[in-house]
Amino acid sequence: MTGQEPPKNPSGNDDPPPPDTGMGMTAVAYLITGMLVWGGVGLLVDHWVGTKGIFAGIGAVVGIGGGVYLIVRRLGA
Amino acid sequence: MAGQLSVLAAEVPFPPTVEDFYLPSIVPWGAHNDYWFTKITLLMWISVAAIIIFFLVSYRKPKLVPTKKQWIAESIYGFVRNNIAVDMLGKRGINFAPYLTTLFIFILIMNFWAIVPLAQISPNSHIAFPAILAAISYVMFIYIGMKHHGGLKYFKHALIPPAPWFILPLLIPIEFFSTFLVRPFSLAVRLFANMFAGHMLLLVFTLGGFALINANVWFAPFSVVSWAMSIALTFLEFLVICLQAYVFTVLSASYVQGALADEH
């Protein structure tokens, strides 16, 4: 670790766009939260209407779709 | 030897429970209604003191050709600055390097107690410690975002993705959950659960060895296997300790990066 030299020209602002290492985690978070949020809303609708999980299923699928769309928009080039 | 062990084993509770994480009070000694100072508290104080003293001492008289202590301190800082802060945040990562280094070294030392002989429990196996650390990172990245984008504009930037208006009602709840609810929660729980599970695993195999020797003469050889396993798992713990300290720091940096990011 002797090669830990300070980067040249410190405290300059936004020169090169940094390679985003946290992307994978963000993508996974979008997928899971998409499913949970709209699946949860679907579950509530199920309770309200009295069905046995059809809306939860629809919600989960829609939520994953939203998650994928978000990943494309936010993380895609 | 076997006689001694079975005497020991008679007192060993198995299987381990969550109760094993609630250690007896040290000051006042053995009290049952006053838990302000336990081994957990002690370990945290030692960690904080060790970090402060180490960095003060190694930087008291900085040399151009560093001494060994200074070299270690500079390597830790340089590692976090170059490989986490600058890698993820670009040049302005330098501004966050001190915070990220403090976070990294603090979590590393706190986790490390999990495999230090005689200590062998990490304060981070109590949710309170990771929760506070996650809260600090959470408040910080929101504050940074508000400062960078200007007040409420940050929330507009964070919640409203570039998309046609008719999909927005679908997307905004997902954005809200993943950015403002899941992040702090997963940050805290990831660290806590890893340290909790690690301690539990070591307890199972160590105490399991005693339980085996106690149960039946024929099981006794397997207790050796169990202890060998607990030694092997201690090395695995070491890996987890370093990895979790790194992951927590990287994710904190990634959240700051997300708060600073401009539209693309």
mmCIF file of C-alpha atoms in Angstrom:
data_model
loop_
_atom_site.group_PDB
_atom_site.id
_atom_site.type_symbol
_atom_site.label_atom_id
_atom_site.label_comp_id
_atom_site.label_asym_id
_atom_site.label_seq_id
_atom_site.Cartn_x
_atom_site.Cartn_y
_atom_site.Cartn_z
ATOM 1 C CA MET A 1 0.000 0.000 0.000
ATOM 2 C CA THR A 2 2.945 2.289 -0.430
ATOM 3 C CA GLY A 3 1.398 3.539 -3.643
ATOM 4 C CA GLN A 4 -1.320 5.550 -1.921
ATOM 5 C CA GLU A 5 -0.342 8.874 -3.360
ATOM 6 C CA PRO A 6 -2.753 11.745 -3.100
ATOM 7 C CA PRO A 7 -4.661 12.314 -6.315
ATOM 8 C CA LYS A 8 -3.358 15.215 -8.323
ATOM 9 C CA ASN A 9 -5.184 18.506 -8.114
ATOM 10 C CA PRO A 10 -7.306 17.790 -5.036
ATOM 11 C CA SER A 11 -10.613 19.504 -4.262
ATOM 12 C CA GLY A 12 -11.296 20.235 -7.893
ATOM 13 C CA ASN A 13 -14.941 19.656 -8.477
ATOM 14 C CA ASP A 14 -16.496 17.392 -11.014
ATOM 15 C CA ASP A 15 -13.855 16.503 -13.545
ATOM 16 C CA PRO A 16 -14.278 12.880 -14.635
ATOM 17 C CA PRO A 17 -17.504 11.076 -13.837
ATOM 18 C CA PRO A 18 -16.541 8.478 -11.225
ATOM 19 C CA PRO A 19 -17.139 4.810 -11.971
ATOM 20 C CA ASP A 20 -20.134 3.934 -9.845
ATOM 21 C CA THR A 21 -19.404 0.920 -7.698
ATOM 22 C CA GLY A 22 -22.643 1.142 -5.754
ATOM 23 C CA MET A 23 -24.746 0.501 -8.849
ATOM 24 C CA GLY A 24 -25.372 -3.181 -8.242
ATOM 25 C CA MET A 25 -26.772 -2.557 -4.800
ATOM 26 C CA THR A 26 -28.976 0.261 -6.081
ATOM 27 C CA ALA A 27 -30.352 -1.954 -8.834
ATOM 28 C CA VAL A 28 -31.174 -4.775 -6.432
ATOM 29 C CA ALA A 29 -32.792 -2.281 -4.056
ATOM 30 C CA TYR A 30 -35.007 -0.973 -6.872
ATOM 31 C CA LEU A 31 -36.142 -4.465 -7.851
ATOM 32 C CA ILE A 32 -36.930 -5.557 -4.316
ATOM 33 C CA THR A 33 -38.594 -2.346 -3.192
ATOM 34 C CA GLY A 34 -40.614 -2.204 -6.412
ATOM 35 C CA MET A 35 -41.979 -5.641 -5.698
ATOM 36 C CA LEU A 36 -42.571 -4.955 -1.994
ATOM 37 C CA VAL A 37 -44.237 -1.563 -2.386
ATOM 38 C CA TRP A 38 -46.723 -2.461 -5.096
ATOM 39 C CA GLY A 39 -47.131 -6.013 -3.844
ATOM 40 C CA GLY A 40 -47.998 -4.485 -0.471
ATOM 41 C CA VAL A 41 -50.479 -2.101 -2.050
ATOM 42 C CA GLY A 42 -51.970 -5.089 -3.878
ATOM 43 C CA LEU A 43 -52.260 -6.959 -0.593
ATOM 44 C CA LEU A 44 -54.171 -4.045 0.912
ATOM 45 C CA VAL A 45 -56.471 -3.997 -2.085
ATOM 46 C CA ASP A 46 -56.972 -7.742 -1.647
ATOM 47 C CA HIS A 47 -58.003 -7.188 1.947
ATOM 48 C CA TRP A 48 -60.350 -4.434 0.951
ATOM 49 C CA VAL A 49 -61.995 -6.227 -1.974
ATOM 50 C CA GLY A 50 -61.871 -9.648 -0.341
ATOM 51 C CA THR A 51 -59.915 -11.496 -3.002
ATOM 52 C CA LYS A 52 -57.228 -13.994 -2.091
ATOM 53 C CA GLY A 53 -54.057 -12.495 -3.444
ATOM 54 C CA ILE A 54 -54.688 -11.762 -7.090
ATOM 55 C CA PHE A 55 -54.026 -8.054 -6.605
ATOM 56 C CA ALA A 56 -50.897 -8.761 -4.591
ATOM 57 C CA GLY A 57 -49.628 -10.818 -7.508
ATOM 58 C CA ILE A 58 -50.496 -8.141 -10.043
ATOM 59 C CA GLY A 59 -48.936 -5.513 -7.774
ATOM 60 C CA ALA A 60 -45.690 -7.479 -7.426
ATOM 61 C CA VAL A 61 -45.388 -7.895 -11.191
ATOM 62 C CA VAL A 62 -46.190 -4.231 -11.836
ATOM 63 C CA GLY A 63 -43.735 -3.223 -9.105
ATOM 64 C CA ILE A 64 -40.922 -5.287 -10.633
ATOM 65 C CA GLY A 65 -41.749 -3.690 -13.960
ATOM 66 C CA GLY A 66 -41.452 -0.266 -12.352
ATOM 67 C CA GLY A 67 -38.181 -1.299 -10.724
ATOM 68 C CA VAL A 68 -36.731 -2.432 -14.045
ATOM 69 C CA TYR A 69 -37.880 0.797 -15.682
ATOM 70 C CA LEU A 70 -36.247 2.817 -12.903
ATOM 71 C CA ILE A 71 -32.983 0.909 -13.272
ATOM 72 C CA VAL A 72 -32.970 1.627 -16.992
ATOM 73 C CA ARG A 73 -33.723 5.311 -16.507
ATOM 74 C CA ARG A 74 -31.502 5.977 -13.503
ATOM 75 C CA LEU A 75 -28.574 3.643 -14.082
ATOM 76 C CA GLY A 76 -28.644 3.034 -17.807
ATOM 77 C CA ALA A 77 -26.177 4.999 -19.881
ATOM 78 C CA MET B 1 -8.942 -33.990 30.894
ATOM 79 C CA ALA B 2 -12.241 -35.597 29.927
ATOM 80 C CA GLY B 3 -13.421 -35.380 33.542
ATOM 81 C CA GLN B 4 -12.604 -31.678 33.681
ATOM 82 C CA LEU B 5 -14.353 -31.076 30.405
ATOM 83 C CA SER B 6 -17.554 -32.793 31.481
ATOM 84 C CA VAL B 7 -17.585 -30.742 34.680
ATOM 85 C CA LEU B 8 -17.270 -27.678 32.482
ATOM 86 C CA ALA B 9 -19.897 -29.001 30.121
ATOM 87 C CA ALA B 10 -22.404 -29.436 32.909
ATOM 88 C CA GLU B 11 -22.547 -25.655 33.246
ATOM 89 C CA VAL B 12 -22.620 -24.919 29.559
ATOM 90 C CA PRO B 13 -26.065 -23.944 28.307
ATOM 91 C CA PHE B 14 -26.982 -25.295 24.889
ATOM 92 C CA PRO B 15 -28.363 -24.217 22.481
ATOM 93 C CA PRO B 16 -27.276 -20.549 22.683
ATOM 94 C CA THR B 17 -30.047 -17.969 22.733
ATOM 95 C CA VAL B 18 -30.415 -14.246 22.241
ATOM 96 C CA GLU B 19 -29.966 -13.977 26.007
ATOM 97 C CA ASP B 20 -26.287 -14.741 25.466
ATOM 98 C CA PHE B 21 -25.899 -11.314 23.884
ATOM 99 C CA TYR B 22 -27.055 -9.533 27.034
ATOM 100 C CA LEU B 23 -23.960 -9.610 29.136
ATOM 101 C CA PRO B 24 -23.892 -9.048 32.896
ATOM 102 C CA SER B 25 -23.347 -5.590 34.304
ATOM 103 C CA ILE B 26 -19.774 -4.667 35.238
ATOM 104 C CA VAL B 27 -20.393 -1.424 37.126
ATOM 105 C CA PRO B 28 -22.222 -1.950 39.485
ATOM 106 C CA TRP B 29 -20.906 -5.509 39.542
ATOM 107 C CA GLY B 30 -23.571 -8.119 38.775
ATOM 108 C CA ALA B 31 -26.494 -5.718 39.121
ATOM 109 C CA HIS B 32 -29.778 -6.781 37.557
ATOM 110 C CA ASN B 33 -31.458 -3.447 37.061
ATOM 111 C CA ASP B 34 -28.570 -1.258 36.013
ATOM 112 C CA TYR B 35 -26.905 -2.047 32.699
ATOM 113 C CA TRP B 36 -25.180 1.205 31.771
ATOM 114 C CA PHE B 37 -21.719 -0.355 31.799
ATOM 115 C CA THR B 38 -21.235 -3.849 30.389
ATOM 116 C CA LYS B 39 -18.562 -5.589 28.365
ATOM 117 C CA ILE B 40 -20.148 -4.044 25.269
ATOM 118 C CA THR B 41 -19.692 -0.530 26.661
ATOM 119 C CA LEU B 42 -16.165 -1.360 27.725
ATOM 120 C CA LEU B 43 -15.232 -2.682 24.283
ATOM 121 C CA MET B 44 -16.623 0.405 22.610
ATOM 122 C CA TRP B 45 -14.685 2.732 24.892
ATOM 123 C CA ILE B 46 -11.513 0.755 24.292
ATOM 124 C CA SER B 47 -12.074 0.931 20.523
ATOM 125 C CA VAL B 48 -12.619 4.670 20.551
ATOM 126 C CA ALA B 49 -9.641 5.271 22.813
ATOM 127 C CA ALA B 50 -7.420 2.990 20.750
ATOM 128 C CA ILE B 51 -8.328 4.713 17.492
ATOM 129 C CA ILE B 52 -7.839 8.227 18.890
ATOM 130 C CA ILE B 53 -4.556 7.402 20.582
ATOM 131 C CA PHE B 54 -3.198 5.472 17.609
ATOM 132 C CA PHE B 55 -3.862 8.238 15.113
ATOM 133 C CA LEU B 56 -2.675 10.990 17.471
ATOM 134 C CA VAL B 57 0.551 9.185 18.288
ATOM 135 C CA SER B 58 1.333 8.159 14.736
ATOM 136 C CA TYR B 59 0.779 11.712 13.487
ATOM 137 C CA ARG B 60 2.372 13.619 16.328
ATOM 138 C CA LYS B 61 5.625 14.200 14.499
ATOM 139 C CA PRO B 62 4.935 13.401 10.874
ATOM 140 C CA LYS B 63 8.053 12.574 8.887
ATOM 141 C CA LEU B 64 8.597 12.781 5.176
ATOM 142 C CA VAL B 65 9.964 9.249 5.323
ATOM 143 C CA PRO B 66 7.277 7.751 7.530
ATOM 144 C CA THR B 67 7.904 5.647 10.577
ATOM 145 C CA LYS B 68 6.166 2.287 10.779
ATOM 146 C CA LYS B 69 3.194 3.638 12.771
ATOM 147 C CA GLN B 70 2.799 6.610 10.477
ATOM 148 C CA TRP B 71 2.989 4.299 7.480
ATOM 149 C CA ILE B 72 0.151 2.145 8.833
ATOM 150 C CA ALA B 73 -2.018 5.184 9.619
ATOM 151 C CA GLU B 74 -1.335 6.699 6.203
ATOM 152 C CA SER B 75 -2.068 3.415 4.489
ATOM 153 C CA ILE B 76 -5.467 3.121 6.181
ATOM 154 C CA TYR B 77 -6.380 6.673 5.302
ATOM 155 C CA GLY B 78 -4.934 6.347 1.812
ATOM 156 C CA PHE B 79 -6.806 3.133 1.187
ATOM 157 C CA VAL B 80 -10.179 4.634 2.078
ATOM 158 C CA ARG B 81 -9.462 7.913 0.310
ATOM 159 C CA ASN B 82 -8.227 6.409 -2.949
ATOM 160 C CA ASN B 83 -10.176 3.187 -3.177
ATOM 161 C CA ILE B 84 -13.504 4.277 -1.715
ATOM 162 C CA ALA B 85 -13.862 8.064 -1.592
ATOM 163 C CA VAL B 86 -12.157 9.106 -4.817
ATOM 164 C CA ASP B 87 -13.223 5.994 -6.713
ATOM 165 C CA MET B 88 -16.873 6.639 -6.034
ATOM 166 C CA LEU B 89 -17.128 10.389 -5.644
ATOM 167 C CA GLY B 90 -14.439 11.639 -7.969
ATOM 168 C CA LYS B 91 -12.220 14.520 -6.893
ATOM 169 C CA ARG B 92 -14.679 15.845 -4.353
ATOM 170 C CA GLY B 93 -14.397 12.492 -2.596
ATOM 171 C CA ILE B 94 -11.375 13.993 -0.831
ATOM 172 C CA ASN B 95 -13.784 16.087 1.216
ATOM 173 C CA PHE B 96 -15.521 12.961 2.456
ATOM 174 C CA ALA B 97 -12.391 10.892 3.007
ATOM 175 C CA PRO B 98 -12.021 11.840 6.707
ATOM 176 C CA TYR B 99 -15.585 10.836 7.506
ATOM 177 C CA LEU B 100 -15.372 7.622 5.517
ATOM 178 C CA THR B 101 -12.026 6.691 7.072
ATOM 179 C CA THR B 102 -13.382 7.282 10.561
ATOM 180 C CA LEU B 103 -16.409 5.169 9.738
ATOM 181 C CA PHE B 104 -14.290 2.390 8.242
ATOM 182 C CA ILE B 105 -11.757 2.129 11.031
ATOM 183 C CA PHE B 106 -14.409 2.417 13.748
ATOM 184 C CA ILE B 107 -16.544 -0.368 12.290
ATOM 185 C CA LEU B 108 -13.459 -2.473 11.613
ATOM 186 C CA ILE B 109 -12.223 -2.235 15.197
ATOM 187 C CA MET B 110 -15.695 -2.702 16.664
ATOM 188 C CA ASN B 111 -16.254 -5.779 14.497
ATOM 189 C CA PHE B 112 -12.840 -7.103 15.292
ATOM 190 C CA TRP B 113 -13.766 -7.722 18.910
ATOM 191 C CA ALA B 114 -15.804 -10.665 17.636
ATOM 192 C CA ILE B 115 -12.653 -12.749 17.244
ATOM 193 C CA VAL B 116 -10.317 -11.237 19.815
ATOM 194 C CA PRO B 117 -9.740 -13.910 22.486
ATOM 195 C CA LEU B 118 -11.524 -13.114 25.775
ATOM 196 C CA ALA B 119 -13.568 -10.333 24.184
ATOM 197 C CA GLN B 120 -15.203 -12.452 21.476
ATOM 198 C CA ILE B 121 -18.323 -10.424 21.021
ATOM 199 C CA SER B 122 -18.693 -7.424 18.776
ATOM 200 C CA PRO B 123 -20.607 -4.402 20.049
ATOM 201 C CA ASN B 124 -22.032 -4.276 16.528
ATOM 202 C CA SER B 125 -23.975 -7.447 17.284
ATOM 203 C CA HIS B 126 -26.362 -5.121 19.130
ATOM 204 C CA ILE B 127 -28.553 -3.258 16.657
ATOM 205 C CA ALA B 128 -28.098 0.061 18.492
ATOM 206 C CA PHE B 129 -24.547 0.616 17.232
ATOM 207 C CA PRO B 130 -25.139 -0.056 13.520
ATOM 208 C CA ALA B 131 -28.416 1.863 13.760
ATOM 209 C CA ILE B 132 -26.696 5.013 14.989
ATOM 210 C CA LEU B 133 -23.962 4.694 12.368
ATOM 211 C CA ALA B 134 -26.578 4.234 9.657
ATOM 212 C CA ALA B 135 -28.525 7.217 10.996
ATOM 213 C CA ILE B 136 -25.416 9.390 10.750
ATOM 214 C CA SER B 137 -24.826 8.361 7.133
ATOM 215 C CA TYR B 138 -28.533 8.798 6.367
ATOM 216 C CA VAL B 139 -28.773 12.311 7.776
ATOM 217 C CA MET B 140 -25.488 13.184 6.112
ATOM 218 C CA PHE B 141 -26.417 12.135 2.599
ATOM 219 C CA ILE B 142 -29.762 13.913 2.823
ATOM 220 C CA TYR B 143 -28.064 17.046 4.138
ATOM 221 C CA ILE B 144 -25.414 16.887 1.406
ATOM 222 C CA GLY B 145 -28.120 16.423 -1.207
ATOM 223 C CA MET B 146 -30.135 19.364 0.082
ATOM 224 C CA LYS B 147 -27.034 21.512 0.167
ATOM 225 C CA HIS B 148 -25.978 20.502 -3.331
ATOM 226 C CA HIS B 149 -29.359 20.779 -5.042
ATOM 227 C CA GLY B 150 -30.817 23.451 -2.801
ATOM 228 C CA GLY B 151 -33.425 22.508 -0.189
ATOM 229 C CA LEU B 152 -36.530 20.783 -1.456
ATOM 230 C CA LYS B 153 -35.162 20.541 -4.982
ATOM 231 C CA TYR B 154 -33.124 17.596 -3.728
ATOM 232 C CA PHE B 155 -36.288 15.654 -2.935
ATOM 233 C CA LYS B 156 -37.682 16.511 -6.326
ATOM 234 C CA HIS B 157 -34.454 15.251 -7.861
ATOM 235 C CA ALA B 158 -34.416 12.119 -5.713
ATOM 236 C CA LEU B 159 -38.074 11.195 -6.021
ATOM 237 C CA ILE B 160 -38.992 12.128 -9.569
ATOM 238 C CA PRO B 161 -37.127 10.119 -12.180
ATOM 239 C CA PRO B 162 -36.904 11.259 -15.778
ATOM 240 C CA ALA B 163 -39.997 9.527 -17.110
ATOM 241 C CA PRO B 164 -43.294 10.336 -18.798
ATOM 242 C CA TRP B 165 -45.876 11.722 -16.370
ATOM 243 C CA PHE B 166 -48.272 8.782 -16.542
ATOM 244 C CA ILE B 167 -45.720 6.308 -15.102
ATOM 245 C CA LEU B 168 -44.672 8.647 -12.303
ATOM 246 C CA PRO B 169 -47.370 7.551 -9.815
ATOM 247 C CA LEU B 170 -45.983 4.044 -10.179
ATOM 248 C CA LEU B 171 -42.359 5.071 -9.784
ATOM 249 C CA ILE B 172 -42.414 7.695 -7.044
ATOM 250 C CA PRO B 173 -43.423 5.282 -4.241
ATOM 251 C CA ILE B 174 -40.655 2.908 -5.322
ATOM 252 C CA GLU B 175 -38.123 5.736 -5.283
ATOM 253 C CA PHE B 176 -39.329 6.903 -1.897
ATOM 254 C CA PHE B 177 -39.084 3.447 -0.377
ATOM 255 C CA SER B 178 -35.727 2.536 -1.847
ATOM 256 C CA THR B 179 -34.045 5.853 -1.102
ATOM 257 C CA PHE B 180 -35.501 7.028 2.177
ATOM 258 C CA LEU B 181 -36.714 3.898 3.957
ATOM 259 C CA VAL B 182 -34.791 0.872 2.729
ATOM 260 C CA ARG B 183 -31.344 2.490 2.698
ATOM 261 C CA PRO B 184 -30.872 3.285 6.387
ATOM 262 C CA PHE B 185 -32.640 0.091 7.369
ATOM 263 C CA SER B 186 -30.567 -2.202 5.167
ATOM 264 C CA LEU B 187 -27.370 -0.389 6.104
ATOM 265 C CA ALA B 188 -27.957 -1.002 9.807
ATOM 266 C CA VAL B 189 -29.401 -4.484 9.517
ATOM 267 C CA ARG B 190 -26.676 -5.780 7.183
ATOM 268 C CA LEU B 191 -23.929 -4.962 9.654
ATOM 269 C CA PHE B 192 -25.905 -6.005 12.710
ATOM 270 C CA ALA B 193 -27.100 -9.304 11.244
ATOM 271 C CA ASN B 194 -23.628 -10.282 10.072
ATOM 272 C CA MET B 195 -22.072 -9.686 13.456
ATOM 273 C CA PHE B 196 -24.992 -11.271 15.287
ATOM 274 C CA ALA B 197 -24.958 -14.369 13.117
ATOM 275 C CA GLY B 198 -21.193 -14.645 13.349
ATOM 276 C CA HIS B 199 -21.275 -14.604 17.135
ATOM 277 C CA MET B 200 -24.155 -17.061 17.177
ATOM 278 C CA LEU B 201 -22.312 -19.426 14.848
ATOM 279 C CA LEU B 202 -19.202 -19.424 17.013
ATOM 280 C CA LEU B 203 -21.359 -20.001 20.093
ATOM 281 C CA VAL B 204 -23.135 -22.943 18.474
ATOM 282 C CA PHE B 205 -19.936 -24.735 17.537
ATOM 283 C CA THR B 206 -18.020 -23.937 20.721
ATOM 284 C CA LEU B 207 -20.849 -24.757 23.106
ATOM 285 C CA GLY B 208 -21.908 -27.599 20.835
ATOM 286 C CA GLY B 209 -18.554 -29.261 21.480
ATOM 287 C CA PHE B 210 -19.278 -29.240 25.200
ATOM 288 C CA ALA B 211 -22.821 -30.421 24.659
ATOM 289 C CA LEU B 212 -21.575 -33.356 22.568
ATOM 290 C CA ILE B 213 -18.994 -34.409 25.114
ATOM 291 C CA ASN B 214 -21.623 -34.182 27.796
ATOM 292 C CA ALA B 215 -24.295 -36.137 25.957
ATOM 293 C CA ASN B 216 -22.724 -39.486 25.271
ATOM 294 C CA VAL B 217 -19.288 -41.099 25.303
ATOM 295 C CA TRP B 218 -19.670 -41.997 21.626
ATOM 296 C CA PHE B 219 -20.266 -38.394 20.673
ATOM 297 C CA ALA B 220 -17.103 -37.174 22.398
ATOM 298 C CA PRO B 221 -14.829 -37.450 19.305
ATOM 299 C CA PHE B 222 -17.245 -35.250 17.402
ATOM 300 C CA SER B 223 -16.804 -32.470 19.914
ATOM 301 C CA VAL B 224 -13.247 -32.163 18.609
ATOM 302 C CA VAL B 225 -14.687 -31.764 15.130
ATOM 303 C CA SER B 226 -17.026 -29.115 16.472
ATOM 304 C CA TRP B 227 -14.169 -27.148 18.014
ATOM 305 C CA ALA B 228 -12.066 -27.473 14.891
ATOM 306 C CA MET B 229 -15.043 -26.083 13.044
ATOM 307 C CA SER B 230 -15.276 -23.134 15.426
ATOM 308 C CA ILE B 231 -11.609 -22.343 14.756
ATOM 309 C CA ALA B 232 -12.221 -22.477 11.023
ATOM 310 C CA LEU B 233 -15.273 -20.259 11.429
ATOM 311 C CA THR B 234 -13.183 -17.756 13.354
ATOM 312 C CA PHE B 235 -11.143 -17.267 10.192
ATOM 313 C CA LEU B 236 -14.346 -16.896 8.215
ATOM 314 C CA GLU B 237 -15.426 -14.298 10.773
ATOM 315 C CA PHE B 238 -12.258 -12.366 10.078
ATOM 316 C CA LEU B 239 -13.257 -12.191 6.427
ATOM 317 C CA VAL B 240 -16.774 -11.066 7.305
ATOM 318 C CA ILE B 241 -15.426 -8.424 9.690
ATOM 319 C CA CYS B 242 -13.291 -6.759 7.048
ATOM 320 C CA LEU B 243 -15.899 -7.162 4.336
ATOM 321 C CA GLN B 244 -18.708 -5.618 6.363
ATOM 322 C CA ALA B 245 -16.607 -2.631 7.409
ATOM 323 C CA TYR B 246 -15.757 -2.124 3.740
ATOM 324 C CA VAL B 247 -19.329 -2.609 2.518
ATOM 325 C CA PHE B 248 -20.752 -0.147 5.050
ATOM 326 C CA THR B 249 -18.226 2.478 4.007
ATOM 327 C CA VAL B 250 -18.701 1.869 0.292
ATOM 328 C CA LEU B 251 -22.467 2.110 0.571
ATOM 329 C CA SER B 252 -22.250 5.315 2.598
ATOM 330 C CA ALA B 253 -20.049 6.760 -0.131
ATOM 331 C CA SER B 254 -22.449 5.485 -2.780
ATOM 332 C CA TYR B 255 -25.390 7.214 -1.095
ATOM 333 C CA VAL B 256 -23.474 10.474 -0.913
ATOM 334 C CA GLN B 257 -22.633 10.018 -4.585
ATOM 335 C CA GLY B 258 -26.311 9.541 -5.366
ATOM 336 C CA ALA B 259 -27.164 12.717 -3.468
ATOM 337 C CA LEU B 260 -24.530 14.683 -5.363
ATOM 338 C CA ALA B 261 -25.327 13.243 -8.794
ATOM 339 C CA ASP B 262 -26.736 15.557 -11.401
ATOM 340 C CA GLU B 263 -29.266 14.664 -14.028
ATOM 341 C CA HIS B 264 -27.859 12.679 -16.894
#
